[in-house]
Coordinates of C-alpha atoms in Angstrom, one line a residue:
Chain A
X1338 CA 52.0 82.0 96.3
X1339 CA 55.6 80.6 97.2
X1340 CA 58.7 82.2 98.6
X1341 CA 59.6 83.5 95.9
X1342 CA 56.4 85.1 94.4
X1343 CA 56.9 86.3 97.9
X1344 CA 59.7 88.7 96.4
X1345 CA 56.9 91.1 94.4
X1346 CA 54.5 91.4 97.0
X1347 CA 56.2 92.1 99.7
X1348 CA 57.2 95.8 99.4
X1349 CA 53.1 96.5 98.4
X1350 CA 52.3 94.1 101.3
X1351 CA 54.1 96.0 104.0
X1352 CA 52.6 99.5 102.7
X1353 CA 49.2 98.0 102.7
X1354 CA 49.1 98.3 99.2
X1355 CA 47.8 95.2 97.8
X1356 CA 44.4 94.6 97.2
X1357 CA 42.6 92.0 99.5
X1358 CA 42.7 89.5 97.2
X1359 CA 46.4 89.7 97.0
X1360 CA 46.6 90.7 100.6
X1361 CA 45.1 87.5 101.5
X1362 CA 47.3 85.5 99.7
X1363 CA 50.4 86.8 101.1
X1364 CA 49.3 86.1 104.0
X1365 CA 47.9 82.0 103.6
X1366 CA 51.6 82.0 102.5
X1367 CA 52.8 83.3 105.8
X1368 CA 50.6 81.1 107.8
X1369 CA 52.5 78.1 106.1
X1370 CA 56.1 79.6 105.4
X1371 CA 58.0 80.1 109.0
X1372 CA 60.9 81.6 107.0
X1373 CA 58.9 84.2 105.3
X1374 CA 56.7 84.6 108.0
X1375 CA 60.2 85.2 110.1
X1376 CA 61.3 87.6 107.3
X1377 CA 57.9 89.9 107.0
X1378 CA 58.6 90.3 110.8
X1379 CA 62.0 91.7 110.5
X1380 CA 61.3 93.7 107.1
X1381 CA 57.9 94.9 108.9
X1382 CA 60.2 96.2 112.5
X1383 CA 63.2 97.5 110.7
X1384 CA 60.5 99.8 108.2
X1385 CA 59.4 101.0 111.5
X1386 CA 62.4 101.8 112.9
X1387 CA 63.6 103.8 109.9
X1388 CA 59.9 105.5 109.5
X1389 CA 60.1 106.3 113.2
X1390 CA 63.6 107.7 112.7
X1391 CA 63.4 109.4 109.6
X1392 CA 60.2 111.3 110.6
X1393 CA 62.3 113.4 113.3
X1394 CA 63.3 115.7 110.8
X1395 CA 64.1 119.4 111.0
X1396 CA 61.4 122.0 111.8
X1397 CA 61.0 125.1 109.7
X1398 CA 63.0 128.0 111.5
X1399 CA 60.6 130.8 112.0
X1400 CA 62.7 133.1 109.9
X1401 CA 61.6 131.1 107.3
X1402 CA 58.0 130.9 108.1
X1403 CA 58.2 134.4 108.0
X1404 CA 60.1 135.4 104.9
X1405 CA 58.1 133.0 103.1
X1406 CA 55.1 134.6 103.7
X1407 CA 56.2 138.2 103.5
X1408 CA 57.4 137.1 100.0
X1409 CA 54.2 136.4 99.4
X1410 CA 52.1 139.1 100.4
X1411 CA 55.2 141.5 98.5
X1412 CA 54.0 139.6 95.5
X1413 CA 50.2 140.3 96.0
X1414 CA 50.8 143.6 97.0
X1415 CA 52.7 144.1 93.8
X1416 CA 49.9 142.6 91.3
X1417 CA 47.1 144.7 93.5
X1418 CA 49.7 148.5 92.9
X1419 CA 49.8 147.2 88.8
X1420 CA 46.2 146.9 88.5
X1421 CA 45.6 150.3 90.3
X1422 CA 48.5 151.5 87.9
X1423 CA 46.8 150.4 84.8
X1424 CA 43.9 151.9 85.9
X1425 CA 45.3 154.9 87.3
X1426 CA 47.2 155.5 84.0
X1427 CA 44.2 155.8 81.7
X1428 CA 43.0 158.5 84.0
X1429 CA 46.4 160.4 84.3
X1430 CA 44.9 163.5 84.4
X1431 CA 42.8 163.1 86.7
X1432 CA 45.4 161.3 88.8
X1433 CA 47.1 164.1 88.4
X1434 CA 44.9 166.8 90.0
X1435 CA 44.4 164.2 93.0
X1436 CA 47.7 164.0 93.5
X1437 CA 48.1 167.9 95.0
X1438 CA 45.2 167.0 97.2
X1439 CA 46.6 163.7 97.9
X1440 CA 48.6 164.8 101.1
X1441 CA 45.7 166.8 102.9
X1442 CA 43.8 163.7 102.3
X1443 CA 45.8 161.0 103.5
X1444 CA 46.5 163.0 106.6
X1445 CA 43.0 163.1 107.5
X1446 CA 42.4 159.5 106.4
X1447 CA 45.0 159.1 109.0
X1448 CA 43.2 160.9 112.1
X1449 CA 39.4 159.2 111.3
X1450 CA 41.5 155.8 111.7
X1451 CA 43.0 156.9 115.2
X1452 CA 39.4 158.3 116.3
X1453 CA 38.1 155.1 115.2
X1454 CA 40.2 153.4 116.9
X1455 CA 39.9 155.0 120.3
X1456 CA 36.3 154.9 119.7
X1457 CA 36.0 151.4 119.5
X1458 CA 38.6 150.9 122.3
X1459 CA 36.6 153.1 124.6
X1460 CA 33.2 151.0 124.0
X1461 CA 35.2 148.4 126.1
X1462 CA 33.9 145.5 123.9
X1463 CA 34.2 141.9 125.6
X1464 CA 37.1 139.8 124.7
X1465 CA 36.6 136.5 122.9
X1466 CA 39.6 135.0 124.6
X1467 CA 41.7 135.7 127.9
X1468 CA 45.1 134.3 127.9
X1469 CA 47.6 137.0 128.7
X1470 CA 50.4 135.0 127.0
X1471 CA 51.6 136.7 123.1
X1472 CA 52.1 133.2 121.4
X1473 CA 48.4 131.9 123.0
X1474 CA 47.1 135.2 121.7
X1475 CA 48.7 134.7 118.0
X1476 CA 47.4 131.3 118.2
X1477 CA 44.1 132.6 118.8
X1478 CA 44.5 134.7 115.5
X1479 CA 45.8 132.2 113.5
X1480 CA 43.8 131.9 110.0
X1481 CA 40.8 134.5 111.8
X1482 CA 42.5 137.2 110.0
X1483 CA 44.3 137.5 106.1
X1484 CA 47.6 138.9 107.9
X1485 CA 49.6 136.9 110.8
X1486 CA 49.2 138.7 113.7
X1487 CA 52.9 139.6 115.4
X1488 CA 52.1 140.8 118.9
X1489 CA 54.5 142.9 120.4
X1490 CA 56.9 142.3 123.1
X1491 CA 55.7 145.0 125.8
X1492 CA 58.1 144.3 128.3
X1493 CA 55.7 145.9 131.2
X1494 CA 52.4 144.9 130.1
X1495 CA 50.0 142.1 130.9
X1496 CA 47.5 141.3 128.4
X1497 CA 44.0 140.2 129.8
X1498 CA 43.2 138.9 126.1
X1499 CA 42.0 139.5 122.6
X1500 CA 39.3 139.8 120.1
X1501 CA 38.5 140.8 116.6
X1502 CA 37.3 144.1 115.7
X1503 CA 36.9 146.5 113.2
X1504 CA 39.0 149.8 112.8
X1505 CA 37.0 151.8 110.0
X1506 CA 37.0 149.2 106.7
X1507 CA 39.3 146.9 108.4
X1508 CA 39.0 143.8 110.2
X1509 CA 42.0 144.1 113.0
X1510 CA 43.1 141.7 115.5
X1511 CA 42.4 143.5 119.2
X1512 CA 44.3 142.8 122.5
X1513 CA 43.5 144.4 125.4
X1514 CA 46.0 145.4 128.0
X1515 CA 44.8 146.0 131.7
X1516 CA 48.1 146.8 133.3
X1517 CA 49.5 148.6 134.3
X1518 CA 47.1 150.8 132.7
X1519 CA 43.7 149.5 130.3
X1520 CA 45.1 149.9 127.0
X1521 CA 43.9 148.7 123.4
X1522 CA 46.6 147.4 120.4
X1523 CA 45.1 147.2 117.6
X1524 CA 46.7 144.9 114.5
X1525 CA 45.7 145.1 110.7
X1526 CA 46.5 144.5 107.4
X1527 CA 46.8 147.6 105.3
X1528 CA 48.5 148.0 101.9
X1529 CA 48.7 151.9 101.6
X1530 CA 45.4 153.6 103.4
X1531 CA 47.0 154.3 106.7
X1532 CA 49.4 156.8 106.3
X1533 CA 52.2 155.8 108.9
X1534 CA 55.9 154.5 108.6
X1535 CA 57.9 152.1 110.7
X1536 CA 58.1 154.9 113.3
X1537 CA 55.9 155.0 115.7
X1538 CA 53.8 158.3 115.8
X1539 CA 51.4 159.4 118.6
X1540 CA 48.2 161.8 118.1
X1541 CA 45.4 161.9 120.2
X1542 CA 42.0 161.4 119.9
X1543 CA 38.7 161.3 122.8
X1544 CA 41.3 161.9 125.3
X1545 CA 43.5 158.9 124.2
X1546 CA 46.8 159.2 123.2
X1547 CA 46.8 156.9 120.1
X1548 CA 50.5 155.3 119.2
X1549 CA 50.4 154.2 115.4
X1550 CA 53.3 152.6 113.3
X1551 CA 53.2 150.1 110.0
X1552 CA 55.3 146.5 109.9
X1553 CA 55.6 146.1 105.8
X1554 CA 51.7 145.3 105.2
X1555 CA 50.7 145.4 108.8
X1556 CA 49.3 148.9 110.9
X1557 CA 49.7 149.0 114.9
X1558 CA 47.3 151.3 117.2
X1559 CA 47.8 151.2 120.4
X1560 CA 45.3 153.7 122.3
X1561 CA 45.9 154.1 125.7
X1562 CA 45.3 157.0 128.5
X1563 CA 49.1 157.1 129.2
X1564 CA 51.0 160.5 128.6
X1565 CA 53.7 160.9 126.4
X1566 CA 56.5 159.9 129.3
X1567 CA 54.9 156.9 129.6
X1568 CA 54.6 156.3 126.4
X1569 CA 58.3 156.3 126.2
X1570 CA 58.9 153.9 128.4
X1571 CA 56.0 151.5 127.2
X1572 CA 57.2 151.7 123.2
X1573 CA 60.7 152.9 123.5
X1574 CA 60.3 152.0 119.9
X1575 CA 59.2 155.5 119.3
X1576 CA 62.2 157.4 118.5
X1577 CA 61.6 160.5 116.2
X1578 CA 64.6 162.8 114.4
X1579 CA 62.7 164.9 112.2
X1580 CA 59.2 166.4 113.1
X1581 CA 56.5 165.0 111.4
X1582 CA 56.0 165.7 108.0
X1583 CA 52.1 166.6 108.7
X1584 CA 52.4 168.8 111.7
X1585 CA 50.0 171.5 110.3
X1586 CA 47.2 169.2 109.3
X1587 CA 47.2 166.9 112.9
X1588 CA 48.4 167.6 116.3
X1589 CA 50.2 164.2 115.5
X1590 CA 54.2 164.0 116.6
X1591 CA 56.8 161.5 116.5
X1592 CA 57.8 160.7 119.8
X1593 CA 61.2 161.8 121.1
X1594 CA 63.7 159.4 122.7
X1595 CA 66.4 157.4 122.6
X1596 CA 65.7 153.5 124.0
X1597 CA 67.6 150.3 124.6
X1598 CA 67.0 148.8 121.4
X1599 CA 66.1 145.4 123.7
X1600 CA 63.4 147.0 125.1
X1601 CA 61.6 147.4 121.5
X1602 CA 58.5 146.1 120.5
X1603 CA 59.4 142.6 119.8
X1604 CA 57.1 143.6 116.0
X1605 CA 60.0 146.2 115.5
X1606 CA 63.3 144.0 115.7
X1607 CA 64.6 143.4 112.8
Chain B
X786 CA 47.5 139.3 79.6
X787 CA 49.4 137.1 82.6
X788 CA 49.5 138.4 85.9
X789 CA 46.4 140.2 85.3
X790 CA 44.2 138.3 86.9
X791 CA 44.8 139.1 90.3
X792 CA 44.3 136.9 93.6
X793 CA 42.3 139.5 95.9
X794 CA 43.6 139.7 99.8
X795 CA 40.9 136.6 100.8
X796 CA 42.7 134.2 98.1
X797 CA 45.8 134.9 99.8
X798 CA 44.5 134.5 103.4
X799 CA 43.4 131.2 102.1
X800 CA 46.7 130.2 100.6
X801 CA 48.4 131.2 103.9
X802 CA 46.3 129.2 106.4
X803 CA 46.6 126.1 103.7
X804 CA 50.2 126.0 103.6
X805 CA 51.4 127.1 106.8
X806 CA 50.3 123.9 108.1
X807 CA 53.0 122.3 105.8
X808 CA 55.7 124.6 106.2
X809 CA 57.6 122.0 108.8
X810 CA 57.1 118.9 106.7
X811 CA 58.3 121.1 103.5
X812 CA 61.0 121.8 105.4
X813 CA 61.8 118.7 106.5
X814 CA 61.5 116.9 102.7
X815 CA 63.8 120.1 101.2
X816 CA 66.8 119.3 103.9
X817 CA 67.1 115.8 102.8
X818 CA 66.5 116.5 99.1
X819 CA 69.1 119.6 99.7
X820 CA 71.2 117.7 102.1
X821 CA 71.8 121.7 103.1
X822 CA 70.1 123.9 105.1
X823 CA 70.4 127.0 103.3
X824 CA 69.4 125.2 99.9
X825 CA 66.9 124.1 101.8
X826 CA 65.1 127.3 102.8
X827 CA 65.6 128.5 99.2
X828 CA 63.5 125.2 98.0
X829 CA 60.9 125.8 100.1
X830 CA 61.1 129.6 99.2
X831 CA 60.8 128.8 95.8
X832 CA 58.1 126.2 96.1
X833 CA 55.4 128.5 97.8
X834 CA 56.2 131.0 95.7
X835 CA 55.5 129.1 92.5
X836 CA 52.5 127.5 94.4
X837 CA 51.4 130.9 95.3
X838 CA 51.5 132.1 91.5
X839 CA 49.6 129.0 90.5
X840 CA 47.2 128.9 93.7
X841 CA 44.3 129.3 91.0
X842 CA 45.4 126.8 89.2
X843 CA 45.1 124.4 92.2
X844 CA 41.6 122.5 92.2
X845 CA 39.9 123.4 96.1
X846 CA 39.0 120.3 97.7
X847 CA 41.5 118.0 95.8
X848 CA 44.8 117.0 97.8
X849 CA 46.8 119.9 98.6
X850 CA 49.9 118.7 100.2
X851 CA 50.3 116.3 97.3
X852 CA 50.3 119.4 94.9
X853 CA 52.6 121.2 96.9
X854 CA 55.0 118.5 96.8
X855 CA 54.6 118.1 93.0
X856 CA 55.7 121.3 93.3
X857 CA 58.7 121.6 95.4
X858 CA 60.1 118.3 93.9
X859 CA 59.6 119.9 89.9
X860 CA 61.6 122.9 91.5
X861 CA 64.1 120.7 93.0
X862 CA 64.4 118.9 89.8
X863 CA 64.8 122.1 87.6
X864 CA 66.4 124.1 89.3
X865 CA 68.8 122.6 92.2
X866 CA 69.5 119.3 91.0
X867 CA 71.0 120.5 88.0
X868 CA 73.5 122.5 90.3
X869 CA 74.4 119.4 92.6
X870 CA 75.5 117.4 89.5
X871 CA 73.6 113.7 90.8
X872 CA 73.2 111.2 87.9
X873 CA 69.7 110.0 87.3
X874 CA 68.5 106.3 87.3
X875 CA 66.3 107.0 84.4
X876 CA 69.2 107.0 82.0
X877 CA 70.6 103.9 82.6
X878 CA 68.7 101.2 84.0
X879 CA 65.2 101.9 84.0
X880 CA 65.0 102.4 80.2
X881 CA 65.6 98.3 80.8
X882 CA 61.8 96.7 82.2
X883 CA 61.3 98.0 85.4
X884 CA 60.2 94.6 86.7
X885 CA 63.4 93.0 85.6
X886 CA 65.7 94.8 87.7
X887 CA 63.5 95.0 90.6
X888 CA 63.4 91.4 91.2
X889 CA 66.9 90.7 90.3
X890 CA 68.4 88.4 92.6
X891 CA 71.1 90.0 94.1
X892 CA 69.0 92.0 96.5
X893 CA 66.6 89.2 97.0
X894 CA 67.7 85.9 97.3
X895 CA 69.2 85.8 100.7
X896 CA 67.2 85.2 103.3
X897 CA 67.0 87.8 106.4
X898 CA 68.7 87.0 109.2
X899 CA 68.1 87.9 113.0
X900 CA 71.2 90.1 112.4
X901 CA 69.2 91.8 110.2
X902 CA 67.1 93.2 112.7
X903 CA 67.4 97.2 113.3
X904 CA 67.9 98.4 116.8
X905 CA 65.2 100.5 118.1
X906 CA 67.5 103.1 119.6
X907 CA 69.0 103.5 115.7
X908 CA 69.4 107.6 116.1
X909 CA 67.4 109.3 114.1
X910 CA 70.5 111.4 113.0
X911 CA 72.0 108.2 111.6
X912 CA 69.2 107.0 109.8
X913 CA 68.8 110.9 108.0
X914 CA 72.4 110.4 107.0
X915 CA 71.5 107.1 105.9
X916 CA 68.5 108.7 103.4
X917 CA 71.0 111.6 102.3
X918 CA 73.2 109.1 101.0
X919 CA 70.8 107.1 98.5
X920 CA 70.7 108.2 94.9
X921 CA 68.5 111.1 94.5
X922 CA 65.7 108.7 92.5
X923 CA 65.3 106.8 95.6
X924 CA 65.5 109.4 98.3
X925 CA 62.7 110.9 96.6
X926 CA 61.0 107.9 96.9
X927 CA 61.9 107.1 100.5
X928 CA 60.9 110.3 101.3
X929 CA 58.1 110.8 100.0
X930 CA 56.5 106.9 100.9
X931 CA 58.6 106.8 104.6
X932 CA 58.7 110.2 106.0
X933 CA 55.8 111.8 104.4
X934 CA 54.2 108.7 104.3
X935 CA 52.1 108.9 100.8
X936 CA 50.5 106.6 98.7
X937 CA 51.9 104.8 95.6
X938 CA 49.5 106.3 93.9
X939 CA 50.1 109.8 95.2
X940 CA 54.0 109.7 94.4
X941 CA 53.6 108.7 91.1
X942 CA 51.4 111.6 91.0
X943 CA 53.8 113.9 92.2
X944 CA 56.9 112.2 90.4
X945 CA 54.8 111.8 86.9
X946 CA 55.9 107.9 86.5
X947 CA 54.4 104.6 86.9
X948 CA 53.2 103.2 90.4
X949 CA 55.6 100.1 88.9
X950 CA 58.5 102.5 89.3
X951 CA 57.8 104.0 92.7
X952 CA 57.4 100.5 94.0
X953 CA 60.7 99.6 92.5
X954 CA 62.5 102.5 93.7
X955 CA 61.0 102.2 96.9
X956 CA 62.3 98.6 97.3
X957 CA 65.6 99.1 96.2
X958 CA 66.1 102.2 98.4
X959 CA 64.6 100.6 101.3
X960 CA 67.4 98.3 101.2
X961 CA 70.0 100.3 100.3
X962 CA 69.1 102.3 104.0
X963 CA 68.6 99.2 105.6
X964 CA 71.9 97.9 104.2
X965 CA 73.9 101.3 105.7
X966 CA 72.4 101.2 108.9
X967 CA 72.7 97.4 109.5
X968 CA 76.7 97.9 108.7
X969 CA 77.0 101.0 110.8
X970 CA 75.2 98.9 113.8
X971 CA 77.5 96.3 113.2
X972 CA 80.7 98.7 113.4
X973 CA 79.8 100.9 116.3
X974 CA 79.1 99.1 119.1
X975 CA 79.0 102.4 121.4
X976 CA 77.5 105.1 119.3
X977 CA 78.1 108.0 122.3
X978 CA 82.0 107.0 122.0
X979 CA 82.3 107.2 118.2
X980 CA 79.9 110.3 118.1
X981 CA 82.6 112.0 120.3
X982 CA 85.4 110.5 117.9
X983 CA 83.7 111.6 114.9
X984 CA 83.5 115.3 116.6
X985 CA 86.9 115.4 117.3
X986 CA 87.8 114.3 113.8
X987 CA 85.4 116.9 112.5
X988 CA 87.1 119.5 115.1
X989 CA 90.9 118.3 113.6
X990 CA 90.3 118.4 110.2

């Protein structure tokens, strides 16, 4: 090893890349060499500095985060509606009688997930976390379930925390509100069981009123004890123009108002 | 027939919580290989949607953010470099030995000097700019070794060429940065002044 063998080791050397034998080599020479050893010191601070510098990069806007993900579960979504197409297809006739039934059917799909749901918030089940804040909660989530978990912006609640639980066949991220009255949200991922749009819809079910809307792949329940008024005021979100489409299968209605957008459900701003 | 096989809702709760934590550093890696924003967000669009398709494809248990990189760097390659028009090394001088140009004294021969030395408060913004400028060969290099901070091994990997070429492109980039940020030290003796200057300049034209 001289100064100039120096040269092809250096790079390696300052990556820890040789191998000891090598390592140690470079390094007898620096023992001996006050020039290289002078030169390794500034090569070895100025790759710090830029490593330092160059690692403050740009974070990934959350926009980003969450179109990336939505394109994914679009995708998913997609393959899973081909399959049941292809199988669907070889059975068109029978497809075909299910269809006329299909409506009566989904309707009352619809109520046994609110019952369930105001079942299960009624048992009063103990939370596994209690942090009232929204991004602690969807921390909390994070990875426990196969959706992200958006939790809404009420602007007059207080959450006392969260668990999971089921509603029906679906594990559902729970958060439980305790003012200003007790009331349970309920967050899962559905592709096309739960039939509910973007609009929030109330029915009622073991004396809760039970507030249910879809984000793309995800269902919302909120069951609560408020009445409709309050209701209004809590997810102004629910804005209706036509009745519902189901009126004569399930008390359900869309609620009627007109809110300051601001005050939506931060899950409904778009 | 493709697409058939279908990834069930658990295989993409899986792919979700192994990516997400790699979003930022995705991010990060597509700006400088971008050097824009919106091409940027594109990449890394892109990227986990091809990993996404190919998510069965990746081996459980092997290194993940390599492959991820493998991929958004191929999808840089294919798709967005051919749009920004940058010449590749490959062409010219590395068809010549590798070793040969590395070493070749005009980068090596002079000894460092104590000007040489960086300044700790170099901005950070300064020393991005300073990446975005090198030849797209070696900012993937420099990116990939000094802000991601893998392995020879890995980037060759990821790149598909010899660890001799990463090291060579890591050297010569290296000094090309150092080389920008040493003469832009040198020039600004207050960086808050000429930051304001360069603002105004920006604002005028």
């Amino acid at each position: 090893m001289n100064c100039q063998t120096l040269d092809t080791e250096l790079t390696p050397y300052l990556d820890g890349e040789l191998v000891e034998e090598a390592r140690v080599a470079v390094e007898a020479h620096l023992a001996s060499c006050a020039t290289c050893a002078r030169r390794v010191e500034v090569e070895r601070h100025n790759l710090s500095v830029v490593r330092l510098a160059a690692q403050q990069g740009p974070r990934a806007p959350q926009a980003l985060r969450d179109s990336v993900f939505a394109a994914v579960r679009a995708d998913a979504s997609k393959a899973r509606r081909m399959r049941a197409f292809k199988v669907s297809s070889m059975a068109a006739g029978v497809a075909f009688v299910v269809f006329l039934g299909n409506h009566q059917y989904r309707a009352h799909q619809f109520r046994l997930y609110e019952q369930d749901a105001a079942l299960r918030h009624s048992r009063q089940f103990p939370l596994e976390m209690r942090q009232p804040g929204p991004e602690e909660i969807e921390a909390w989530f994070g990875g426990k379930l196969d959706h992200r978990v958006n939790v809404p912006r009420f602007p007059h609640a207080t959450a006392a925390g969260a668990r999971l639980l089921q509603v029906r066949d679906k594990q559902a991220a729970y958060i439980r509100y305790d003012s200003p009255r007790p009331m349970g949200l309920f967050v899962f991922g559905d592709d096309h069981d739960v039939d509910v749009g973007s609009e929030p819809m109330v029915g009622s079910s073991l004396g809760y009123n039970v507030v249910s809307w879809r984000e793309g792949d995800v269902v919302y329940q909120l069951v609560t004890d408020l009445d409709e008024h309050d209701l209004r005021e809590l997810v102004p979100g629910a804005h209706g123009t036509q009745a519902a489409p189901l009126d004569d299968v399930r008390p359900g209605t869309p609620l009627h108002s007109t809110p300051a957008v601001e005050a939506r459900p931060a899950s409904l701003q778009r | 027939m493709l697409g058939f096989k279908t990834k069930s809702a658990a295989d993409r709760a899986a792919f979700e919580a192994q990516v997400s934590p790699w979003l930022d550093t995705l991010y990060a890696s597509a700006v400088r290989l971008t050097r824009n924003d919106r091409n940027a967000e594109d990449l890394v669009q892109d990227t986990v949607m091809r990993a996404w398709r190919f998510f069965d494809k990746f081996e459980q248990g092997t290194n993940f953010r390599a492959w991820l990189f493998k991929i958004l760097t191929n999808t840089f390659i294919n798709s967005y470099r051919r749009t920004t028009r940058e010449k590749s090394l490959q062409d010219e001088s590395e068809r010549q030995s590798v070793e040969a140009q590395f070493f070749s004294s005009d980068v090596t021969d002079r000894a460092q000097n104590p000007e040489d030395y960086l300044l700790d408060r170099v901005m950070s913004e300064d020393v991005l700019k300073a990446i975005d400028g090198l030849p797209i060969d070696f900012r993937m290099v420099v990116i990939l070794a000094d802000v991601q901070e893998f392995t020879y091994r890995e980037i060759a990997d990821i790149l598909d060429v010899p660890v001799g070429t990463v090291m060579s492109r890591l050297f010569r980039g290296r000094k090309q940065l150092q080389k920008t940020l040493l003469a832009r030290e040198n020039t600004e003796t207050s960086p808050l002044i000429d930051l304001n200057a360069f603002r105004e300049r920006k604002k005028l034209g």
